[in-house]
Structures are given as C-alpha cells and as structure tokens.
C-alpha cells in the first residue's frame, strides 16, 4: 500500500538537455513508498530519459532528484551505493549471454554486496520461483523466450533487494503472447508493495495496476492523476487527443 508519509523519489525542476536539444523541460513529481506510477505518452516525449535520470544513468542538466534522501547529482554521493536499492529493468533484458540464469542472478549480490555464494544461490532460486522460472536455473539466455528473459531480468533486479523498481518499456520488445507473463510478475510485485515507476505503452495494465498515471509530452508532465482521471477522463487537450487515438 502507498505510504504518503514517505516520499521515496522527489524530483524538482528537473531538466535534461543533449546539447541544444531540451528533452526534459521542468519536471516536478514526488513518488511515495509503495506507489505504482505508470508513465504514458507518445514516443519522444521524454519518458525513458526521465526514468534514466532517476538513477543517474543520464546525468541531469538542472534541478534535483532525491532518492531515499540522497541527492543523486551530489558530488559526494556514491551513486553505486544508491543504485543498489534501485532495480532497473530494460527493454532489451541486458542479461549476460555467456552466463547461465543462475550465474546472472548471483553475479551482483556476490560482487557488490559481498554475499557468499550459498546465500546468493538460495536467494536466486527464491527469486526465480517468484517469477515462475525455477526450472530454468541452468539455462542460458539464448535458450529462453523473450518473456522468460525479461522475467529473469526482473528476478536479477530483485536479488539486490531493491526498495524501488524502475521499468523502461519492459514489454515493448516482446511478442504479444509473452507480454502477459511479464505483466503478471509486475502485478505480483505491485501487490507485494514494491515502489515502482514504469514507462509503458500497456494502457490496460496502467488502468489496472497504477496508483497514479503520469502523461508526458514534449518534455513536460501534461497531466497526472488516477488511471480513472487521466486515461478515462483526461482534462488536457493533448491527453484527450492521445487517448482518442490509442484507445
């Protein structure tokens, strides 16, 4: 459940430029513990860039991003320490193809958290079970379907015991029949109370799972609110136009 007393991510006047190109213009948002936020909007609206600024994969140009009290653009911060608490799931899985599933899951806990191998293995099996893939521990990524790869990628993130999960279009590279299995894992995480920020085109999923929907366009947040408000009863002309085309 959402805990409005605990802001996990605070974003204030965030701007991101690539040279002269302004991708994010003035983003202000707070995301609370246990909240599931889905970011919708047309391609090129800045959604993925915004997500990547939250764990400093993209350096921010101006403004501030505070995650769990850490100003992530501060020179003093150890960004890798902060990132240990922020799981990130990408469009294209980013698994190590030369490692089997179990090795993919054990790598970070052993390397960065100095977890012993027995612990890491037990945890990896537990997370594989969570995503319904305990029978694939010895398989290599090349032997998995796209949906299975993405579920392994989610399990790998969970092995770091994150407080926050960021998903960057986790289903957009999948065949339609595989989308459901990945969304189901995300539904389960939401039900467990994980704080999640999800960039997605899956509007049905957003309606069902999101506490809040943010609609972005042109580097701005145009509208935000419950799925009912933003998807079914949008107020802004740009939002209305978008959902008229896609629904």
Coordinates of N, CA, C and O in Angstrom, one line a residue, residues 10 21 35 105 142 147 165 199 201 209 226 237-238 240:
X10 N 11.9 12.2 -5.0 CA 11.5 13.7 -5.1 C 12.2 14.3 -6.3 O 13.4 14.3 -6.3
X21 N 19.3 20.5 -27.5 CA 18.0 19.8 -27.5 C 17.5 19.6 -26.1 O 18.2 19.0 -25.3
X35 N 4.1 3.1 -3.9 CA 3.2 3.6 -5.0 C 3.7 3.0 -6.4 O 4.9 2.8 -6.6
X105 N 22.0 -14.2 -12.0 CA 21.3 -13.7 -10.8 C 22.3 -13.5 -9.6 O 22.1 -12.7 -8.7
X142 N 20.2 -17.6 -24.4 CA 19.9 -17.9 -25.8 C 18.8 -19.1 -25.9 O 18.2 -19.3 -26.9
X147 N 9.9 -13.4 -23.2 CA 9.2 -13.3 -22.0 C 10.0 -13.9 -20.8 O 10.0 -13.3 -19.7
X165 N 11.7 -0.2 -7.9 CA 12.0 -0.8 -9.2 C 11.6 0.2 -10.4 O 10.5 0.7 -10.4
X199 N 7.7 2.9 -17.3 CA 7.4 3.6 -18.6 C 6.8 2.5 -19.5 O 7.4 1.4 -19.7
X201 N 3.7 1.3 -22.7 CA 2.6 1.5 -23.6 C 1.3 0.7 -23.3 O 0.4 0.7 -24.0
X209 N -3.3 -1.5 -12.6 CA -2.3 -1.6 -11.5 C -1.8 -0.3 -11.0 O -1.4 -0.2 -9.8
X226 N -5.2 9.6 -11.0 CA -5.5 8.2 -11.0 C -5.7 7.7 -12.5 O -6.0 8.6 -13.3
X237 N -6.2 19.0 -23.5 CA -6.4 18.7 -24.9 C -5.4 17.6 -25.5 O -5.8 16.7 -26.2
X238 N -4.2 17.8 -25.1 CA -3.1 16.9 -25.6 C -3.4 15.5 -25.1 O -3.2 14.5 -25.9
X240 N -6.3 14.2 -24.1 CA -7.5 13.7 -24.8 C -7.2 13.2 -26.2 O -7.7 12.1 -26.6

